Amino acid sequence: MHANETVHDRIDNATTSLTPTQMALGLGLVAIAAFTMVFVQEPMMHDAMHNFRHAAGVTCH
């Protein structure tokens, strides 16, 4: 990664280095996570997913 690398550069890099199966799996996992975060509003589940996102290095606020 370079200091002047843009999001467009990263997307171009990903599309050339990943197979269609890898992209489909990644998109599927993101869709499952988004669906779960939107529709599972149980406080314990919400807290668990929030902690998991932080553990995975995702900044959510």
mmCIF file of N, CA, C and O in Angstrom:
data_model
loop_
_atom_site.group_PDB
_atom_site.id
_atom_site.type_symbol
_atom_site.label_atom_id
_atom_site.label_comp_id
_atom_site.label_asym_id
_atom_site.label_seq_id
_atom_site.Cartn_x
_atom_site.Cartn_y
_atom_site.Cartn_z
ATOM 1 N N MET A 1 0.850 -1.174 0.000
ATOM 2 C CA MET A 1 0.000 0.000 0.000
ATOM 3 C C MET A 1 0.892 1.233 0.000
ATOM 4 O O MET A 1 1.853 1.329 0.737
ATOM 5 N N HIS A 2 0.538 2.183 -0.835
ATOM 6 C CA HIS A 2 1.290 3.423 -0.930
ATOM 7 C C HIS A 2 0.535 4.548 -0.241
ATOM 8 O O HIS A 2 -0.673 4.480 -0.051
ATOM 9 N N ALA A 3 1.221 5.597 0.100
ATOM 10 C CA ALA A 3 0.602 6.723 0.812
ATOM 11 C C ALA A 3 -0.447 7.417 -0.040
ATOM 12 O O ALA A 3 -1.428 7.936 0.480
ATOM 13 N N ASN A 4 -0.277 7.430 -1.358
ATOM 14 C CA ASN A 4 -1.232 8.131 -2.216
ATOM 15 C C ASN A 4 -2.206 7.181 -2.916
ATOM 16 O O ASN A 4 -2.824 7.544 -3.898
ATOM 17 N N GLU A 5 -2.348 5.973 -2.397
ATOM 18 C CA GLU A 5 -3.257 4.994 -2.969
ATOM 19 C C GLU A 5 -4.706 5.382 -2.667
ATOM 20 O O GLU A 5 -5.038 5.739 -1.539
ATOM 21 N N THR A 6 -5.569 5.290 -3.658
ATOM 22 C CA THR A 6 -6.964 5.664 -3.473
ATOM 23 C C THR A 6 -7.829 4.416 -3.339
ATOM 24 O O THR A 6 -7.375 3.293 -3.583
ATOM 25 N N VAL A 7 -9.081 4.622 -2.976
ATOM 26 C CA VAL A 7 -10.026 3.512 -2.891
ATOM 27 C C VAL A 7 -10.188 2.873 -4.269
ATOM 28 O O VAL A 7 -10.246 1.648 -4.397
ATOM 29 N N HIS A 8 -10.242 3.692 -5.303
ATOM 30 C CA HIS A 8 -10.363 3.173 -6.669
ATOM 31 C C HIS A 8 -9.185 2.263 -6.998
ATOM 32 O O HIS A 8 -9.357 1.202 -7.626
ATOM 33 N N ASP A 9 -7.979 2.632 -6.569
ATOM 34 C CA ASP A 9 -6.803 1.790 -6.793
ATOM 35 C C ASP A 9 -6.940 0.445 -6.072
ATOM 36 O O ASP A 9 -6.580 -0.607 -6.615
ATOM 37 N N ARG A 10 -7.467 0.478 -4.872
ATOM 38 C CA ARG A 10 -7.638 -0.764 -4.113
ATOM 39 C C ARG A 10 -8.680 -1.662 -4.758
ATOM 40 O O ARG A 10 -8.520 -2.883 -4.804
ATOM 41 N N ILE A 11 -9.761 -1.070 -5.255
ATOM 42 C CA ILE A 11 -10.796 -1.862 -5.938
ATOM 43 C C ILE A 11 -10.229 -2.481 -7.207
ATOM 44 O O ILE A 11 -10.453 -3.665 -7.492
ATOM 45 N N ASP A 12 -9.486 -1.714 -7.981
ATOM 46 C CA ASP A 12 -8.847 -2.248 -9.190
ATOM 47 C C ASP A 12 -7.904 -3.397 -8.844
ATOM 48 O O ASP A 12 -7.878 -4.421 -9.539
ATOM 49 N N ASN A 13 -7.139 -3.242 -7.790
ATOM 50 C CA ASN A 13 -6.215 -4.280 -7.361
ATOM 51 C C ASN A 13 -6.964 -5.536 -6.944
ATOM 52 O O ASN A 13 -6.575 -6.659 -7.279
ATOM 53 N N ALA A 14 -8.057 -5.366 -6.221
ATOM 54 C CA ALA A 14 -8.842 -6.516 -5.766
ATOM 55 C C ALA A 14 -9.480 -7.254 -6.935
ATOM 56 O O ALA A 14 -9.495 -8.488 -6.966
ATOM 57 N N THR A 15 -10.005 -6.517 -7.907
ATOM 58 C CA THR A 15 -10.667 -7.177 -9.034
ATOM 59 C C THR A 15 -9.685 -7.934 -9.910
ATOM 60 O O THR A 15 -10.075 -8.900 -10.564
ATOM 61 N N THR A 16 -8.424 -7.526 -9.926
ATOM 62 C CA THR A 16 -7.444 -8.243 -10.734
ATOM 63 C C THR A 16 -6.793 -9.399 -9.978
ATOM 64 O O THR A 16 -6.305 -10.338 -10.603
ATOM 65 N N SER A 17 -6.800 -9.362 -8.645
ATOM 66 C CA SER A 17 -6.103 -10.398 -7.888
ATOM 67 C C SER A 17 -7.037 -11.447 -7.285
ATOM 68 O O SER A 17 -6.565 -12.503 -6.876
ATOM 69 N N LEU A 18 -8.338 -11.187 -7.221
ATOM 70 C CA LEU A 18 -9.278 -12.149 -6.644
ATOM 71 C C LEU A 18 -10.041 -12.879 -7.739
ATOM 72 O O LEU A 18 -10.351 -12.305 -8.783
ATOM 73 N N THR A 19 -10.376 -14.131 -7.456
ATOM 74 C CA THR A 19 -11.184 -14.893 -8.402
ATOM 75 C C THR A 19 -12.658 -14.509 -8.213
ATOM 76 O O THR A 19 -13.042 -13.984 -7.155
ATOM 77 N N PRO A 20 -13.490 -14.782 -9.212
ATOM 78 C CA PRO A 20 -14.920 -14.499 -9.042
ATOM 79 C C PRO A 20 -15.526 -15.225 -7.836
ATOM 80 O O PRO A 20 -16.395 -14.680 -7.152
ATOM 81 N N THR A 21 -15.060 -16.424 -7.555
ATOM 82 C CA THR A 21 -15.565 -17.168 -6.398
ATOM 83 C C THR A 21 -15.198 -16.463 -5.100
ATOM 84 O O THR A 21 -16.030 -16.345 -4.196
ATOM 85 N N GLN A 22 -13.975 -15.968 -4.994
ATOM 86 C CA GLN A 22 -13.552 -15.245 -3.792
ATOM 87 C C GLN A 22 -14.354 -13.961 -3.622
ATOM 88 O O GLN A 22 -14.750 -13.617 -2.503
ATOM 89 N N MET A 23 -14.601 -13.254 -4.713
ATOM 90 C CA MET A 23 -15.393 -12.018 -4.620
ATOM 91 C C MET A 23 -16.824 -12.325 -4.204
ATOM 92 O O MET A 23 -17.400 -11.610 -3.372
ATOM 93 N N ALA A 24 -17.411 -13.408 -4.753
ATOM 94 C CA ALA A 24 -18.779 -13.775 -4.392
ATOM 95 C C ALA A 24 -18.868 -14.175 -2.922
ATOM 96 O O ALA A 24 -19.816 -13.790 -2.223
ATOM 97 N N LEU A 25 -17.890 -14.940 -2.451
ATOM 98 C CA LEU A 25 -17.884 -15.326 -1.038
ATOM 99 C C LEU A 25 -17.738 -14.108 -0.125
ATOM 100 O O LEU A 25 -18.418 -13.998 0.900
ATOM 101 N N GLY A 26 -16.854 -13.201 -0.476
ATOM 102 C CA GLY A 26 -16.672 -11.992 0.321
ATOM 103 C C GLY A 26 -17.930 -11.144 0.366
ATOM 104 O O GLY A 26 -18.348 -10.674 1.432
ATOM 105 N N LEU A 27 -18.553 -10.966 -0.797
ATOM 106 C CA LEU A 27 -19.797 -10.195 -0.862
ATOM 107 C C LEU A 27 -20.904 -10.881 -0.071
ATOM 108 O O LEU A 27 -21.676 -10.227 0.634
ATOM 109 N N GLY A 28 -20.947 -12.210 -0.155
ATOM 110 C CA GLY A 28 -21.949 -12.956 0.605
ATOM 111 C C GLY A 28 -21.763 -12.804 2.101
ATOM 112 O O GLY A 28 -22.736 -12.629 2.840
ATOM 113 N N LEU A 29 -20.528 -12.863 2.566
ATOM 114 C CA LEU A 29 -20.264 -12.696 3.996
ATOM 115 C C LEU A 29 -20.630 -11.295 4.482
ATOM 116 O O LEU A 29 -21.190 -11.126 5.568
ATOM 117 N N VAL A 30 -20.340 -10.303 3.667
ATOM 118 C CA VAL A 30 -20.711 -8.926 4.025
ATOM 119 C C VAL A 30 -22.236 -8.796 4.077
ATOM 120 O O VAL A 30 -22.782 -8.168 4.988
ATOM 121 N N ALA A 31 -22.926 -9.405 3.118
ATOM 122 C CA ALA A 31 -24.395 -9.337 3.100
ATOM 123 C C ALA A 31 -24.996 -10.034 4.315
ATOM 124 O O ALA A 31 -25.941 -9.521 4.926
ATOM 125 N N ILE A 32 -24.458 -11.186 4.677
ATOM 126 C CA ILE A 32 -24.955 -11.903 5.862
ATOM 127 C C ILE A 32 -24.736 -11.078 7.119
ATOM 128 O O ILE A 32 -25.626 -10.957 7.966
ATOM 129 N N ALA A 33 -23.558 -10.488 7.253
ATOM 130 C CA ALA A 33 -23.269 -9.662 8.434
ATOM 131 C C ALA A 33 -24.180 -8.444 8.488
ATOM 132 O O ALA A 33 -24.706 -8.102 9.548
ATOM 133 N N ALA A 34 -24.397 -7.796 7.347
ATOM 134 C CA ALA A 34 -25.269 -6.619 7.315
ATOM 135 C C ALA A 34 -26.702 -7.003 7.664
ATOM 136 O O ALA A 34 -27.368 -6.319 8.457
ATOM 137 N N PHE A 35 -27.204 -8.091 7.096
ATOM 138 C CA PHE A 35 -28.560 -8.554 7.400
ATOM 139 C C PHE A 35 -28.710 -8.839 8.884
ATOM 140 O O PHE A 35 -29.681 -8.430 9.517
ATOM 141 N N THR A 36 -27.724 -9.535 9.449
ATOM 142 C CA THR A 36 -27.785 -9.885 10.862
ATOM 143 C C THR A 36 -27.758 -8.641 11.738
ATOM 144 O O THR A 36 -28.528 -8.533 12.698
ATOM 145 N N MET A 37 -26.905 -7.672 11.407
ATOM 146 C CA MET A 37 -26.827 -6.456 12.221
ATOM 147 C C MET A 37 -28.101 -5.629 12.137
ATOM 148 O O MET A 37 -28.501 -5.002 13.103
ATOM 149 N N VAL A 38 -28.772 -5.649 10.990
ATOM 150 C CA VAL A 38 -29.983 -4.852 10.828
ATOM 151 C C VAL A 38 -31.171 -5.507 11.518
ATOM 152 O O VAL A 38 -31.960 -4.844 12.187
ATOM 153 N N PHE A 39 -31.322 -6.826 11.368
ATOM 154 C CA PHE A 39 -32.537 -7.483 11.827
ATOM 155 C C PHE A 39 -32.436 -8.161 13.179
ATOM 156 O O PHE A 39 -33.453 -8.536 13.744
ATOM 157 N N VAL A 40 -31.248 -8.345 13.711
ATOM 158 C CA VAL A 40 -31.108 -8.928 15.045
ATOM 159 C C VAL A 40 -30.842 -7.783 16.004
ATOM 160 O O VAL A 40 -29.738 -7.289 16.099
ATOM 161 N N GLN A 41 -31.865 -7.387 16.699
ATOM 162 C CA GLN A 41 -31.729 -6.260 17.615
ATOM 163 C C GLN A 41 -31.738 -6.696 19.078
ATOM 164 O O GLN A 41 -31.896 -5.884 19.969
ATOM 165 N N GLU A 42 -31.595 -7.992 19.309
ATOM 166 C CA GLU A 42 -31.484 -8.482 20.678
ATOM 167 C C GLU A 42 -30.242 -7.844 21.303
ATOM 168 O O GLU A 42 -29.154 -7.914 20.735
ATOM 169 N N PRO A 43 -30.380 -7.188 22.455
ATOM 170 C CA PRO A 43 -29.236 -6.459 23.023
ATOM 171 C C PRO A 43 -27.981 -7.315 23.218
ATOM 172 O O PRO A 43 -26.879 -6.868 22.929
ATOM 173 N N MET A 44 -28.139 -8.559 23.678
ATOM 174 C CA MET A 44 -26.963 -9.391 23.902
ATOM 175 C C MET A 44 -26.270 -9.710 22.568
ATOM 176 O O MET A 44 -25.047 -9.662 22.473
ATOM 177 N N MET A 45 -27.056 -9.997 21.541
ATOM 178 C CA MET A 45 -26.486 -10.283 20.221
ATOM 179 C C MET A 45 -25.832 -9.035 19.652
ATOM 180 O O MET A 45 -24.750 -9.094 19.073
ATOM 181 N N HIS A 46 -26.490 -7.881 19.842
ATOM 182 C CA HIS A 46 -25.932 -6.630 19.341
ATOM 183 C C HIS A 46 -24.579 -6.347 19.990
ATOM 184 O O HIS A 46 -23.619 -5.989 19.311
ATOM 185 N N ASP A 47 -24.490 -6.512 21.298
ATOM 186 C CA ASP A 47 -23.232 -6.279 22.012
ATOM 187 C C ASP A 47 -22.150 -7.251 21.558
ATOM 188 O O ASP A 47 -20.989 -6.869 21.382
ATOM 189 N N ALA A 48 -22.522 -8.514 21.355
ATOM 190 C CA ALA A 48 -21.554 -9.519 20.925
ATOM 191 C C ALA A 48 -21.008 -9.170 19.539
ATOM 192 O O ALA A 48 -19.809 -9.258 19.285
ATOM 193 N N MET A 49 -21.898 -8.759 18.627
ATOM 194 C CA MET A 49 -21.450 -8.410 17.275
ATOM 195 C C MET A 49 -20.617 -7.131 17.300
ATOM 196 O O MET A 49 -19.650 -6.997 16.563
ATOM 197 N N HIS A 50 -20.992 -6.193 18.164
ATOM 198 C CA HIS A 50 -20.236 -4.950 18.291
ATOM 199 C C HIS A 50 -18.805 -5.261 18.744
ATOM 200 O O HIS A 50 -17.843 -4.756 18.163
ATOM 201 N N ASN A 51 -18.684 -6.109 19.752
ATOM 202 C CA ASN A 51 -17.359 -6.489 20.245
ATOM 203 C C ASN A 51 -16.571 -7.252 19.185
ATOM 204 O O ASN A 51 -15.363 -7.077 19.062
ATOM 205 N N PHE A 52 -17.261 -8.108 18.401
ATOM 206 C CA PHE A 52 -16.586 -8.846 17.338
ATOM 207 C C PHE A 52 -16.049 -7.888 16.283
ATOM 208 O O PHE A 52 -14.918 -8.042 15.805
ATOM 209 N N ARG A 53 -16.826 -6.872 15.902
ATOM 210 C CA ARG A 53 -16.362 -5.913 14.899
ATOM 211 C C ARG A 53 -15.118 -5.202 15.396
ATOM 212 O O ARG A 53 -14.166 -4.991 14.622
ATOM 213 N N HIS A 54 -15.089 -4.818 16.665
ATOM 214 C CA HIS A 54 -13.888 -4.162 17.197
ATOM 215 C C HIS A 54 -12.704 -5.130 17.218
ATOM 216 O O HIS A 54 -11.589 -4.740 16.890
ATOM 217 N N ALA A 55 -12.937 -6.379 17.578
ATOM 218 C CA ALA A 55 -11.869 -7.373 17.609
ATOM 219 C C ALA A 55 -11.317 -7.614 16.208
ATOM 220 O O ALA A 55 -10.126 -7.874 16.043
ATOM 221 N N ALA A 56 -12.180 -7.520 15.193
ATOM 222 C CA ALA A 56 -11.755 -7.715 13.806
ATOM 223 C C ALA A 56 -11.071 -6.481 13.241
ATOM 224 O O ALA A 56 -10.581 -6.500 12.125
ATOM 225 N N GLY A 57 -11.071 -5.394 14.002
ATOM 226 C CA GLY A 57 -10.401 -4.173 13.545
ATOM 227 C C GLY A 57 -11.292 -3.235 12.777
ATOM 228 O O GLY A 57 -10.808 -2.324 12.091
ATOM 229 N N VAL A 58 -12.612 -3.430 12.855
ATOM 230 C CA VAL A 58 -13.552 -2.566 12.138
ATOM 231 C C VAL A 58 -13.932 -1.400 13.055
ATOM 232 O O VAL A 58 -14.367 -1.605 14.182
ATOM 233 N N THR A 59 -13.778 -0.203 12.557
ATOM 234 C CA THR A 59 -14.179 0.979 13.321
ATOM 235 C C THR A 59 -15.637 1.259 13.024
ATOM 236 O O THR A 59 -16.028 1.416 11.885
ATOM 237 N N CYS A 60 -16.456 1.297 14.065
ATOM 238 C CA CYS A 60 -17.897 1.478 13.825
ATOM 239 C C CYS A 60 -18.432 2.763 14.442
ATOM 240 O O CYS A 60 -19.598 3.051 14.302
ATOM 241 N N HIS A 61 -17.611 3.509 15.116
ATOM 242 C CA HIS A 61 -18.059 4.820 15.616
ATOM 243 C C HIS A 61 -16.870 5.667 15.984
ATOM 244 O O HIS A 61 -15.766 5.300 15.840
#
